[in-house]
PDB file of C-alpha atoms in Angstrom:
ATOM      1  CA  MET Z   1      76.473  -6.564   5.220  1.00 50.00           C
ATOM      2  CA  SER Z   2      79.272  -8.482   3.530  1.00 51.00           C
ATOM      3  CA  GLY Z   3      81.483  -5.512   2.736  1.00 57.00           C
ATOM      4  CA  ASN Z   4      81.063  -6.075  -0.975  1.00 62.00           C
ATOM      5  CA  PRO Z   5      78.927  -3.229  -2.313  1.00 63.00           C
ATOM      6  CA  LYS Z   6      77.859  -5.183  -5.402  1.00 58.00           C
ATOM      7  CA  SER Z   7      76.640  -8.190  -3.469  1.00 66.00           C
ATOM      8  CA  ASP Z   8      74.889  -5.904  -0.906  1.00 66.00           C
ATOM      9  CA  GLU Z   9      73.140  -4.086  -3.729  1.00 69.00           C
ATOM     10  CA  ALA Z  10      72.097  -7.399  -5.329  1.00 65.00           C
ATOM     11  CA  LEU Z  11      70.788  -8.650  -1.995  1.00 68.00           C
ATOM     12  CA  ALA Z  12      68.794  -5.437  -1.443  1.00 70.00           C
ATOM     13  CA  ARG Z  13      67.406  -5.724  -4.948  1.00 67.00           C
ATOM     14  CA  MET Z  14      66.409  -9.369  -4.305  1.00 68.00           C
ATOM     15  CA  ASN Z  15      64.654  -8.382  -1.042  1.00 71.00           C
ATOM     16  CA  TYR Z  16      62.806  -5.600  -2.835  1.00 68.00           C
ATOM     17  CA  ILE Z  17      61.676  -7.963  -5.620  1.00 65.00           C
ATOM     18  CA  THR Z  18      60.548 -10.576  -3.080  1.00 70.00           C
ATOM     19  CA  LYS Z  19      58.524  -8.001  -1.141  1.00 67.00           C
ATOM     20  CA  ARG Z  20      57.060  -6.708  -4.371  1.00 65.00           C
ATOM     21  CA  MET Z  21      56.074 -10.231  -5.469  1.00 64.00           C
ATOM     22  CA  LYS Z  22      54.446 -10.888  -2.093  1.00 63.00           C
ATOM     23  CA  SER Z  23      52.439  -7.645  -2.316  1.00 63.00           C
ATOM     24  CA  ILE Z  24      51.359  -8.544  -5.868  1.00 62.00           C
ATOM     25  CA  ASP Z  25      50.267 -11.981  -4.667  1.00 62.00           C
ATOM     26  CA  ALA Z  26      48.396 -10.362  -1.762  1.00 61.00           C
ATOM     27  CA  LEU Z  27      46.678  -7.938  -4.162  1.00 63.00           C
ATOM     28  CA  GLY Z  28      45.759 -10.828  -6.472  1.00 66.00           C
ATOM     29  CA  ALA Z  29      44.356 -12.789  -3.552  1.00 63.00           C
ATOM     30  CA  LEU Z  30      42.429  -9.729  -2.374  1.00 63.00           C
ATOM     31  CA  LYS Z  31      41.094  -9.151  -5.884  1.00 70.00           C
ATOM     32  CA  HIS Z  32      40.065 -12.786  -6.078  1.00 66.00           C
ATOM     33  CA  ILE Z  33      38.264 -12.521  -2.707  1.00 69.00           C
ATOM     34  CA  ILE Z  34      36.430  -9.361  -3.841  1.00 72.00           C
ATOM     35  CA  GLU Z  35      35.365 -10.977  -7.132  1.00 74.00           C
ATOM     36  CA  SER Z  36      34.197 -14.075  -5.272  1.00 73.00           C
ATOM     37  CA  THR Z  37      32.207 -11.914  -2.873  1.00 76.00           C
ATOM     38  CA  HIS Z  38      30.559 -10.092  -5.796  1.00 77.00           C
ATOM     39  CA  ARG Z  39      29.709 -13.406  -7.449  1.00 78.00           C
ATOM     40  CA  GLU Z  40      28.279 -14.774  -4.216  1.00 79.00           C
ATOM     41  CA  ARG Z  41      26.199 -11.629  -3.708  1.00 80.00           C
ATOM     42  CA  ALA Z  42      24.880 -11.860  -7.270  1.00 80.00           C
ATOM     43  CA  THR Z  43      24.065 -15.535  -6.737  1.00 83.00           C
ATOM     44  CA  VAL Z  44      22.261 -14.804  -3.461  1.00 82.00           C
ATOM     45  CA  ALA Z  45      20.353 -11.898  -5.071  1.00 84.00           C
ATOM     46  CA  GLU Z  46      19.339 -14.112  -7.999  1.00 87.00           C
ATOM     47  CA  ARG Z  47      18.224 -16.869  -5.602  1.00 87.00           C
ATOM     48  CA  LEU Z  48      16.156 -14.370  -3.605  1.00 88.00           C
ATOM     49  CA  ARG Z  49      14.619 -13.005  -6.817  1.00 88.00           C
ATOM     50  CA  ARG Z  50      13.668 -16.513  -7.944  1.00 88.00           C
ATOM     51  CA  ASN Z  51      12.215 -17.360  -4.525  1.00 89.00           C
ATOM     52  CA  ARG Z  52      10.137 -14.152  -4.546  1.00 89.00           C
ATOM     53  CA  MET Z  53       8.964 -14.881  -8.100  1.00 87.00           C
ATOM     54  CA  LYS Z  54       8.003 -18.430  -7.082  1.00 87.00           C
ATOM     55  CA  HIS Z  55       6.170 -17.141  -3.991  1.00 87.00           C
ATOM     56  CA  PHE Z  56       4.175 -14.515  -5.909  1.00 86.00           C
ATOM     57  CA  CYS Z  57       3.408 -16.907  -8.767  1.00 85.00           C
ATOM     58  CA  GLY Z  58       2.014 -19.314  -6.153  1.00 85.00           C
ATOM     59  CA  LYS Z  59      -0.114 -16.512  -4.705  1.00 86.00           C
ATOM     60  CA  LEU Z  60      -1.345 -15.528  -8.180  1.00 85.00           C
ATOM     61  CA  GLU Z  61      -2.125 -19.148  -9.005  1.00 84.00           C
ATOM     62  CA  SER Z  62      -4.226 -19.466  -5.837  1.00 83.00           C
ATOM     63  CA  LEU Z  63      -6.320 -16.421  -6.908  1.00 84.00           C
ATOM     64  CA  ILE Z  64      -7.172 -17.763 -10.376  1.00 84.00           C
ATOM     65  CA  PRO Z  65      -9.791 -20.535 -10.277  1.00 81.00           C
ATOM     66  CA  THR Z  66      -9.153 -21.713 -13.856  1.00 68.00           C
ATOM     67  CA  THR Z  67      -5.382 -22.218 -13.525  1.00 56.00           C
ATOM     68  CA  LEU Z  68      -4.230 -25.795 -14.127  1.00 60.00           C
ATOM     69  CA  PRO Z  69      -1.778 -27.332 -11.600  1.00 62.00           C
ATOM     70  CA  ARG Z  70       1.140 -27.680 -14.074  1.00 63.00           C
ATOM     71  CA  THR Z  71       0.979 -24.293 -15.784  1.00 70.00           C
ATOM     72  CA  ASP Z  72       4.297 -22.564 -16.482  1.00 81.00           C
ATOM     73  CA  ARG Z  73       4.790 -18.874 -15.709  1.00 83.00           C
ATOM     74  CA  SER Z  74       3.816 -17.566 -19.141  1.00 84.00           C
ATOM     75  CA  GLY Z  75       0.643 -19.698 -19.054  1.00 84.00           C
ATOM     76  CA  LEU Z  76      -0.061 -18.466 -15.531  1.00 84.00           C
ATOM     77  CA  LEU Z  77       0.240 -14.836 -16.637  1.00 85.00           C
ATOM     78  CA  GLU Z  78      -1.968 -15.518 -19.662  1.00 86.00           C
ATOM     79  CA  ASN Z  79      -4.630 -17.134 -17.428  1.00 85.00           C
ATOM     80  CA  ALA Z  80      -4.371 -14.210 -14.996  1.00 86.00           C
ATOM     81  CA  GLY Z  81      -4.919 -11.717 -17.826  1.00 88.00           C
ATOM     82  CA  THR Z  82      -7.954 -13.675 -19.100  1.00 88.00           C
ATOM     83  CA  TYR Z  83      -9.417 -13.916 -15.584  1.00 89.00           C
ATOM     84  CA  ILE Z  84      -8.936 -10.175 -14.920  1.00 89.00           C
ATOM     85  CA  LYS Z  85     -10.667  -9.386 -18.246  1.00 92.00           C
ATOM     86  CA  GLU Z  86     -13.604 -11.623 -17.244  1.00 91.00           C
ATOM     87  CA  LEU Z  87     -13.826  -9.845 -13.881  1.00 91.00           C
ATOM     88  CA  GLN Z  88     -13.812  -6.440 -15.607  1.00 92.00           C
ATOM     89  CA  ASP Z  89     -16.648  -7.573 -17.906  1.00 93.00           C
ATOM     90  CA  GLN Z  90     -18.649  -8.854 -14.923  1.00 93.00           C
ATOM     91  CA  LEU Z  91     -18.024  -5.573 -13.068  1.00 92.00           C
ATOM     92  CA  SER Z  92     -19.239  -3.596 -16.084  1.00 92.00           C
ATOM     93  CA  GLN Z  93     -22.416  -5.713 -16.283  1.00 93.00           C
ATOM     94  CA  LEU Z  94     -23.034  -5.312 -12.542  1.00 91.00           C
ATOM     95  CA  LYS Z  95     -22.584  -1.525 -12.812  1.00 92.00           C
ATOM     96  CA  GLY Z  96     -25.129  -1.464 -15.649  1.00 91.00           C
ATOM     97  CA  ARG Z  97     -27.605  -3.522 -13.609  1.00 91.00           C
ATOM     98  CA  ARG Z  98     -27.077  -1.280 -10.570  1.00 90.00           C
ATOM     99  CA  GLU Z  99     -27.713   1.866 -12.640  1.00 91.00           C
ATOM    100  CA  CYS Z 100     -30.872   0.293 -14.064  1.00 89.00           C
ATOM    101  CA  LEU Z 101     -32.112  -0.647 -10.570  1.00 87.00           C
ATOM    102  CA  GLU Z 102     -31.293   2.824  -9.235  1.00 85.00           C
ATOM    103  CA  ALA Z 103     -33.256   4.409 -12.112  1.00 84.00           C
ATOM    104  CA  LYS Z 104     -36.244   2.149 -11.367  1.00 80.00           C
ATOM    105  CA  LEU Z 105     -36.003   3.007  -7.672  1.00 76.00           C
ATOM    106  CA  ARG Z 106     -35.894   6.728  -8.452  1.00 75.00           C
ATOM    107  CA  GLU Z 107     -38.901   6.369 -10.745  1.00 73.00           C
ATOM    108  CA  LYS Z 108     -40.776   4.413  -8.068  1.00 69.00           C
ATOM    109  CA  THR Z 109     -39.930   7.060  -5.455  1.00 64.00           C
ATOM    110  CA  VAL Z 110     -41.114   9.860  -7.762  1.00 59.00           C
ATOM    111  CA  ASN Z 111     -44.355   7.990  -8.503  1.00 59.00           C
ATOM    112  CA  LYS Z 112     -44.902   7.404  -4.786  1.00 57.00           C
ATOM    113  CA  ARG Z 113     -44.369  11.081  -4.085  1.00 53.00           C
ATOM    114  CA  LEU Z 114     -46.758  11.953  -6.904  1.00 51.00           C
ATOM    115  CA  GLU Z 115     -49.373   9.656  -5.384  1.00 56.00           C
ATOM    116  CA  VAL Z 116     -49.250  11.292  -1.951  1.00 64.00           C
ATOM    117  CA  THR Z 117     -49.460  14.825  -3.429  1.00 73.00           C
ATOM    118  CA  LYS Z 118     -52.653  15.578  -5.345  1.00 80.00           C
ATOM    119  CA  VAL Z 119     -53.211  18.767  -7.369  1.00 82.00           C
ATOM    120  CA  ASP Z 120     -56.657  19.859  -8.607  1.00 84.00           C
ATOM    121  CA  VAL Z 121     -57.012  22.842 -10.951  1.00 84.00           C
ATOM    122  CA  GLU Z 122     -60.271  24.587 -11.873  1.00 86.00           C
ATOM    123  CA  VAL Z 123     -60.253  27.360 -14.482  1.00 83.00           C
ATOM    124  CA  LYS Z 124     -63.178  29.763 -14.923  1.00 82.00           C
ATOM    125  CA  GLU Z 125     -62.758  32.642 -17.341  1.00 78.00           C
ATOM    126  CA  ARG Z 126     -59.490  34.325 -16.274  1.00 80.00           C
ATOM    127  CA  GLU Z 127     -59.429  32.958 -12.750  1.00 84.00           C
ATOM    128  CA  SER Z 128     -58.212  29.698 -11.300  1.00 84.00           C
ATOM    129  CA  VAL Z 129     -58.714  27.741  -8.110  1.00 87.00           C
ATOM    130  CA  ILE Z 130     -55.859  25.387  -7.217  1.00 85.00           C
ATOM    131  CA  ILE Z 131     -56.221  22.841  -4.436  1.00 84.00           C
ATOM    132  CA  ILE Z 132     -53.190  20.841  -3.289  1.00 82.00           C
ATOM    133  CA  SER Z 133     -53.761  17.978  -0.878  1.00 81.00           C
ATOM    134  CA  SER Z 134     -50.990  15.908   0.672  1.00 78.00           C
ATOM    135  CA  ILE Z 135     -50.164  13.805   3.686  1.00 74.00           C
ATOM    136  CA  ARG Z 136     -47.121  16.011   4.341  1.00 70.00           C
ATOM    137  CA  LYS Z 137     -46.562  19.729   4.748  1.00 70.00           C
ATOM    138  CA  PRO Z 138     -44.472  21.456   2.071  1.00 68.00           C
ATOM    139  CA  LYS Z 139     -40.928  22.316   3.117  1.00 67.00           C
ATOM    140  CA  HIS Z 140     -41.451  26.032   2.391  1.00 69.00           C
ATOM    141  CA  PHE Z 141     -44.936  27.394   1.759  1.00 72.00           C
ATOM    142  CA  TRP Z 142     -43.589  30.461  -0.081  1.00 77.00           C
ATOM    143  CA  ARG Z 143     -41.996  28.146  -2.643  1.00 75.00           C
ATOM    144  CA  VAL Z 144     -45.441  26.701  -3.424  1.00 76.00           C
ATOM    145  CA  ILE Z 145     -46.653  30.253  -4.139  1.00 80.00           C
ATOM    146  CA  LEU Z 146     -43.616  30.862  -6.374  1.00 80.00           C
ATOM    147  CA  GLU Z 147     -44.390  27.673  -8.298  1.00 77.00           C
ATOM    148  CA  VAL Z 148     -47.943  28.849  -8.931  1.00 78.00           C
ATOM    149  CA  GLU Z 149     -46.778  32.333  -9.971  1.00 81.00           C
ATOM    150  CA  HIS Z 150     -44.189  30.768 -12.270  1.00 79.00           C
ATOM    151  CA  HIS Z 151     -47.114  29.609 -14.455  1.00 78.00           C
ATOM    152  CA  GLY Z 152     -48.300  33.185 -14.986  1.00 80.00           C
ATOM    153  CA  LEU Z 153     -50.911  33.183 -12.222  1.00 83.00           C
ATOM    154  CA  ASP Z 154     -51.186  36.025  -9.713  1.00 86.00           C
ATOM    155  CA  VAL Z 155     -52.148  34.603  -6.322  1.00 86.00           C
ATOM    156  CA  ASN Z 156     -55.027  36.621  -4.827  1.00 86.00           C
ATOM    157  CA  MET Z 157     -55.568  34.443  -1.787  1.00 86.00           C
ATOM    158  CA  SER Z 158     -53.892  31.378  -0.267  1.00 82.00           C
ATOM    159  CA  GLN Z 159     -54.709  29.245   2.717  1.00 83.00           C
ATOM    160  CA  LEU Z 160     -52.967  26.291   4.347  1.00 81.00           C
ATOM    161  CA  SER Z 161     -54.833  23.958   6.702  1.00 84.00           C
ATOM    162  CA  SER Z 162     -53.283  20.918   8.317  1.00 80.00           C
ATOM    163  CA  SER Z 163     -54.043  18.153  10.743  1.00 76.00           C
ATOM    164  CA  ASP Z 164     -52.036  15.180  12.020  1.00 72.00           C
ATOM    165  CA  PHE Z 165     -52.813  13.186   8.869  1.00 71.00           C
ATOM    166  CA  PHE Z 166     -53.624  15.638   6.116  1.00 75.00           C
ATOM    167  CA  VAL Z 167     -52.497  18.961   4.575  1.00 81.00           C
ATOM    168  CA  TYR Z 168     -54.811  21.111   2.454  1.00 79.00           C
ATOM    169  CA  ILE Z 169     -53.585  24.138   0.467  1.00 83.00           C
ATOM    170  CA  TYR Z 170     -56.005  26.432  -1.346  1.00 83.00           C
ATOM    171  CA  PHE Z 171     -55.110  29.110  -3.918  1.00 83.00           C
ATOM    172  CA  HIS Z 172     -57.355  31.570  -5.682  1.00 85.00           C
ATOM    173  CA  ALA Z 173     -55.418  33.105  -8.583  1.00 86.00           C
ATOM    174  CA  SER Z 174     -56.059  35.238 -11.633  1.00 86.00           C
ATOM    175  CA  PHE Z 175     -54.234  35.049 -14.954  1.00 84.00           C
ATOM    176  CA  SER Z 176     -51.585  37.648 -15.602  1.00 79.00           C
ATOM    177  CA  GLU Z 177     -51.905  39.792 -18.720  1.00 77.00           C
ATOM    178  CA  VAL Z 178     -49.324  37.751 -20.669  1.00 74.00           C
ATOM    179  CA  ILE Z 179     -51.433  34.568 -20.369  1.00 73.00           C
ATOM    180  CA  LYS Z 180     -54.296  34.301 -22.845  1.00 72.00           C
ATOM    181  CA  GLU Z 181     -55.530  30.785 -22.237  1.00 73.00           C
ATOM    182  CA  VAL Z 182     -54.671  27.956 -19.822  1.00 71.00           C
ATOM    183  CA  ASP Z 183     -55.243  24.252 -20.262  1.00 75.00           C
ATOM    184  CA  PRO Z 184     -56.275  23.044 -16.766  1.00 77.00           C
ATOM    185  CA  ALA Z 185     -54.921  19.492 -17.305  1.00 81.00           C
ATOM    186  CA  GLN Z 186     -51.559  20.792 -18.540  1.00 79.00           C
ATOM    187  CA  LEU Z 187     -51.337  23.268 -15.659  1.00 77.00           C
ATOM    188  CA  GLN Z 188     -52.261  20.508 -13.199  1.00 80.00           C
ATOM    189  CA  ASN Z 189     -49.586  18.107 -14.497  1.00 79.00           C
ATOM    190  CA  SER Z 190     -46.942  20.822 -14.671  1.00 77.00           C
ATOM    191  CA  LEU Z 191     -47.690  22.030 -11.139  1.00 76.00           C
ATOM    192  CA  LYS Z 192     -47.729  18.486  -9.787  1.00 75.00           C
ATOM    193  CA  THR Z 193     -44.292  17.763 -11.268  1.00 74.00           C
ATOM    194  CA  ARG Z 194     -42.813  21.074 -10.133  1.00 71.00           C
ATOM    195  CA  LEU Z 195     -44.201  20.771  -6.615  1.00 71.00           C
ATOM    196  CA  LEU Z 196     -42.170  17.593  -6.052  1.00 67.00           C
ATOM    197  CA  ALA Z 197     -39.186  19.845  -5.298  1.00 64.00           C
ATOM    198  CA  VAL Z 198     -41.158  21.522  -2.534  1.00 61.00           C
ATOM    199  CA  TYR Z 199     -42.325  18.315  -0.819  1.00 60.00           C
TER     200      TYR Z 199
END
């Protein structure tokens, strides 16, 4: 202190301004550091994004057989889209072929089952004799009877005989009152088809 109040006040004011200027400079430097850090982070993030894009474009390019070595990204994406469309078309064709083969296999299986199960029908007046021969036993004998009755025949007698290699089922049935006439061939075919569910 000099003893002069005016010069002491001026000195205090000068010290205050100097401190204030230093704090402003420090804040400016801090702000500059923060902005630089943000810029660096953005730059690093952008570099990482580009590296990832380059990596995945390389992977995509390796999966597409028709891609040329010097294709840019838009061309690469276009080629990828074309290739995926071709694969979808091929998949659709293969599904169609598989369905066709499955249908043929089912038909072949049904025909094979029809071959191993033989149905003979004899009709005399209002009575019928049905003989079913097969190399396998039916799953449920009562279902065979239900199938016969489903055609309007009342089963009077049934017999099942079997050996290690052959199964023989005999039915003697009479027509129910609702049935006037029966075509033996039609009854035979209908029974043969329906009995597939039982074998």
